[in-house]
Amino acid sequence: MVNDASTGPRESTRRLAVSPASFLPVPGAPPVAWRVSDALVGYDAAVEAMEARAASIARGEARELVWLLEHPPLYTAGTSAQEADLVEPERFPVHRTGRGGQYTYHGPGQRVAYVMLDLSRRRQDLRAYVASLEAWLIATLDAFNVRAERREDRVGVWVRRPEKGEGVEDKIAAIGIRVRRWVSLHGISLNVEPDLAHFSGIVPCGVRMHGVTSLADLGRIVSMDEVDMALRAAFVPIFGAVGPEANGSE
């Protein structure tokens, strides 16, 4: 998931330092609901549920939500996708989506987080929002002793791979958003232990000069539960308190 239009000026080789108050809600706002799906969730069903929840949030009828899940193997095409970047169109289902960016892969072993936040109660600043998502990912990876960085000339979160050669970098996490009535949709994907060969059917996010990696590829063998705990711990200082949904759903 990527968002080409929502990245702002930044140094290309530094880690991101964001104030813990960078995207906190207005005082008195309820905790963000936190949902984890254990079974694989189909893409169309996930998007339908996400859009319905975002509409409810915009109407003031539901709490903000972070939804953690995994998809079956598939490719998604963002609003800037180039057909030449779909190398193997018959390999996996291809879903056209309204998020920003180009082609990306989702599949088992990759943690997807759909983030539905009411930016009108936080900051109506898309660049700052994307920077906060990057900060969230970088802090999460730091919990596993992975030094991740952001880049000025390409989206996503990157790690340097000096063992592969000078200047080599791989992408470990992607970001892609859409905003409707100032409620965010889509979000982030973090490669925990996916089949990295599945990325070869596309040019991920249109970036041809760099590869992809995962926590497992970097020698960090961790469970999805451990990743979820790290995501939750890193989320709170940046975006505010979280809590379970009432009776498991809303």
Tab-separated table of N, CA, C and O in Angstrom, residues 16 19-21 49 51 72 74 76 105 176 181 217 229:
chain	number	residue	atom	x	y	z
A	16	LEU	N	12.992	8.885	11.375
A	16	LEU	CA	11.977	9.894	11.656
A	16	LEU	C	11.819	10.074	13.148
A	16	LEU	O	11.690	9.119	13.896
A	19	SER	N	7.035	13.799	17.456
A	19	SER	CA	6.553	13.996	18.810
A	19	SER	C	5.460	12.999	19.129
A	19	SER	O	4.631	12.675	18.273
A	20	PRO	N	5.424	12.492	20.377
A	20	PRO	CA	4.341	11.591	20.754
A	20	PRO	C	2.961	12.211	20.548
A	20	PRO	O	1.978	11.493	20.423
A	21	ALA	N	2.885	13.550	20.535
A	21	ALA	CA	1.599	14.221	20.347
A	21	ALA	C	1.323	14.530	18.883
A	21	ALA	O	0.449	15.325	18.572
A	49	ALA	N	-16.286	-3.696	4.398
A	49	ALA	CA	-16.447	-3.459	5.831
A	49	ALA	C	-15.748	-2.180	6.260
A	49	ALA	O	-16.271	-1.410	7.081
A	51	GLU	N	-15.097	0.530	4.411
A	51	GLU	CA	-15.809	1.707	3.928
A	51	GLU	C	-17.079	1.953	4.735
A	51	GLU	O	-17.423	3.112	5.022
A	72	PRO	N	-5.535	-13.421	1.743
A	72	PRO	CA	-4.989	-14.453	0.857
A	72	PRO	C	-4.120	-13.784	-0.207
A	72	PRO	O	-4.188	-12.569	-0.386
A	74	LEU	N	-2.774	-11.867	-3.182
A	74	LEU	CA	-3.438	-11.029	-4.185
A	74	LEU	C	-2.587	-9.804	-4.469
A	74	LEU	O	-1.672	-9.466	-3.719
A	76	THR	N	-2.939	-5.603	-5.492
A	76	THR	CA	-3.836	-4.466	-5.561
A	76	THR	C	-3.208	-3.379	-6.420
A	76	THR	O	-1.987	-3.211	-6.440
A	105	TYR	N	1.502	-6.118	-3.171
A	105	TYR	CA	1.107	-7.497	-2.886
A	105	TYR	C	0.628	-7.601	-1.462
A	105	TYR	O	1.187	-6.975	-0.552
A	176	GLY	N	-0.398	3.232	2.258
A	176	GLY	CA	-1.318	3.740	1.240
A	176	GLY	C	-2.614	4.166	1.894
A	176	GLY	O	-3.172	3.437	2.710
A	181	ARG	N	-14.413	12.332	3.612
A	181	ARG	CA	-15.049	13.139	4.667
A	181	ARG	C	-14.126	13.234	5.881
A	181	ARG	O	-14.551	13.218	7.016
A	217	ASP	N	13.214	-12.504	6.804
A	217	ASP	CA	14.364	-12.389	5.903
A	217	ASP	C	15.550	-11.729	6.592
A	217	ASP	O	16.709	-12.021	6.279
A	229	MET	N	1.481	-6.892	19.214
A	229	MET	CA	1.761	-6.209	20.484
A	229	MET	C	2.683	-5.025	20.264
A	229	MET	O	2.496	-3.954	20.874
